[in-house]
Amino acid sequence: MNVVNWTALGIGGATGLVIGALFFIGLAVGMRHALRCESPVALLSLSAALRIMALLGVGWFVVSQGGPWAGLGYAVGFLILRVIATTLVRAGMPKAGAS
């Protein structure tokens, strides 16, 4: 019988929410700078590499310290924040055909 480690799940989830927020804030900042830059591909590539390395590095640390339940919480926390971030961005976009 598998027993859910709710503490590890909660800590992983909270960490996933924080890292997800930092990930999407970094994405927004990188996009704003890239739109004003002469070589946006280089800037976006560097930004993506740094954000992905941070996301995976923290995820590895969470799993190594808290186990698989913490890793599951981390992934779920990140996905919840992703849904929130994409919903907020879509709500701020103008409707098709609107001027």
Short mmCIF file of C-alpha atoms in Angstrom, two decimals:
data_model
loop_
_atom_site.label_atom_id
_atom_site.label_comp_id
_atom_site.label_asym_id
_atom_site.label_seq_id
_atom_site.Cartn_x
_atom_site.Cartn_y
_atom_site.Cartn_z
CA MET A 1 0.00 0.00 0.00
CA ASN A 2 1.35 3.40 -1.00
CA VAL A 3 1.13 6.08 1.63
CA VAL A 4 1.07 9.68 0.44
CA ASN A 5 3.65 11.86 2.12
CA TRP A 6 1.52 15.02 2.32
CA THR A 7 4.31 17.12 3.82
CA ALA A 8 6.69 16.35 0.96
CA LEU A 9 3.88 16.87 -1.56
CA GLY A 10 3.05 20.27 -0.04
CA ILE A 11 6.66 21.43 0.14
CA GLY A 12 7.24 20.33 -3.45
CA GLY A 13 4.05 22.06 -4.56
CA ALA A 14 4.96 25.32 -2.84
CA THR A 15 8.43 25.19 -4.36
CA GLY A 16 6.92 24.49 -7.78
CA LEU A 17 4.65 27.52 -7.48
CA VAL A 18 7.56 29.81 -6.53
CA ILE A 19 9.89 28.50 -9.23
CA GLY A 20 7.06 28.61 -11.77
CA ALA A 21 6.43 32.26 -10.94
CA LEU A 22 10.13 33.05 -11.33
CA PHE A 23 10.21 31.06 -14.60
CA PHE A 24 7.35 33.03 -16.16
CA ILE A 25 8.58 36.37 -14.81
CA GLY A 26 11.92 35.57 -16.44
CA LEU A 27 10.12 34.71 -19.67
CA ALA A 28 8.27 38.04 -19.63
CA VAL A 29 11.43 40.03 -18.93
CA GLY A 30 13.37 38.13 -21.60
CA MET A 31 10.65 38.76 -24.18
CA ARG A 32 10.51 42.48 -23.41
CA HIS A 33 14.27 42.83 -23.77
CA ALA A 34 14.36 40.66 -26.89
CA LEU A 35 11.76 42.80 -28.64
CA ARG A 36 14.05 45.83 -28.21
CA CYS A 37 17.29 44.01 -29.05
CA GLU A 38 19.11 43.74 -32.39
CA SER A 39 19.72 39.99 -31.97
CA PRO A 40 16.66 38.60 -30.19
CA VAL A 41 17.46 34.94 -30.97
CA ALA A 42 20.69 35.01 -28.95
CA LEU A 43 19.00 36.71 -26.00
CA LEU A 44 15.99 34.38 -26.04
CA SER A 45 18.23 31.32 -26.33
CA LEU A 46 20.29 32.40 -23.34
CA SER A 47 17.17 33.25 -21.35
CA ALA A 48 15.56 29.90 -22.14
CA ALA A 49 18.73 27.97 -21.27
CA LEU A 50 19.08 29.73 -17.91
CA ARG A 51 15.41 29.31 -17.01
CA ILE A 52 15.35 25.63 -17.99
CA MET A 53 18.58 24.91 -16.08
CA ALA A 54 17.19 26.62 -12.98
CA LEU A 55 13.87 24.76 -13.28
CA LEU A 56 15.54 21.37 -13.66
CA GLY A 57 18.22 22.08 -11.04
CA VAL A 58 15.69 23.04 -8.39
CA GLY A 59 13.51 20.08 -9.40
CA TRP A 60 16.47 17.73 -8.98
CA PHE A 61 17.20 19.23 -5.55
CA VAL A 62 13.55 18.91 -4.47
CA VAL A 63 13.41 15.25 -5.52
CA SER A 64 16.78 14.43 -3.92
CA GLN A 65 15.72 16.01 -0.62
CA GLY A 66 12.02 15.15 -0.48
CA GLY A 67 11.62 12.06 -2.62
CA PRO A 68 9.15 11.27 -5.37
CA TRP A 69 6.16 12.84 -3.61
CA ALA A 70 7.99 16.16 -3.42
CA GLY A 71 8.85 15.81 -7.11
CA LEU A 72 5.21 15.20 -7.96
CA GLY A 73 4.18 18.24 -5.92
CA TYR A 74 6.86 20.32 -7.66
CA ALA A 75 5.57 19.32 -11.10
CA VAL A 76 1.93 19.92 -10.16
CA GLY A 77 2.78 23.31 -8.61
CA PHE A 78 4.58 24.37 -11.77
CA LEU A 79 1.70 23.21 -13.99
CA ILE A 80 -0.87 25.03 -11.84
CA LEU A 81 1.12 28.23 -12.14
CA ARG A 82 1.50 27.69 -15.89
CA VAL A 83 -2.28 27.49 -16.27
CA ILE A 84 -2.69 30.66 -14.20
CA ALA A 85 -0.01 32.54 -16.18
CA THR A 86 -1.38 31.57 -19.59
CA THR A 87 -4.93 32.40 -18.51
CA LEU A 88 -3.86 35.87 -17.33
CA VAL A 89 -1.98 36.53 -20.56
CA ARG A 90 -4.92 35.43 -22.69
CA ALA A 91 -7.31 37.60 -20.68
CA GLY A 92 -5.18 40.65 -21.43
CA MET A 93 -5.11 40.04 -25.19
CA PRO A 94 -7.54 41.93 -27.43
CA LYS A 95 -10.28 39.94 -29.14
CA ALA A 96 -9.82 38.96 -32.78
CA GLY A 97 -10.99 41.76 -35.05
CA ALA A 98 -10.97 44.35 -32.27
CA SER A 99 -9.07 47.54 -32.83
#
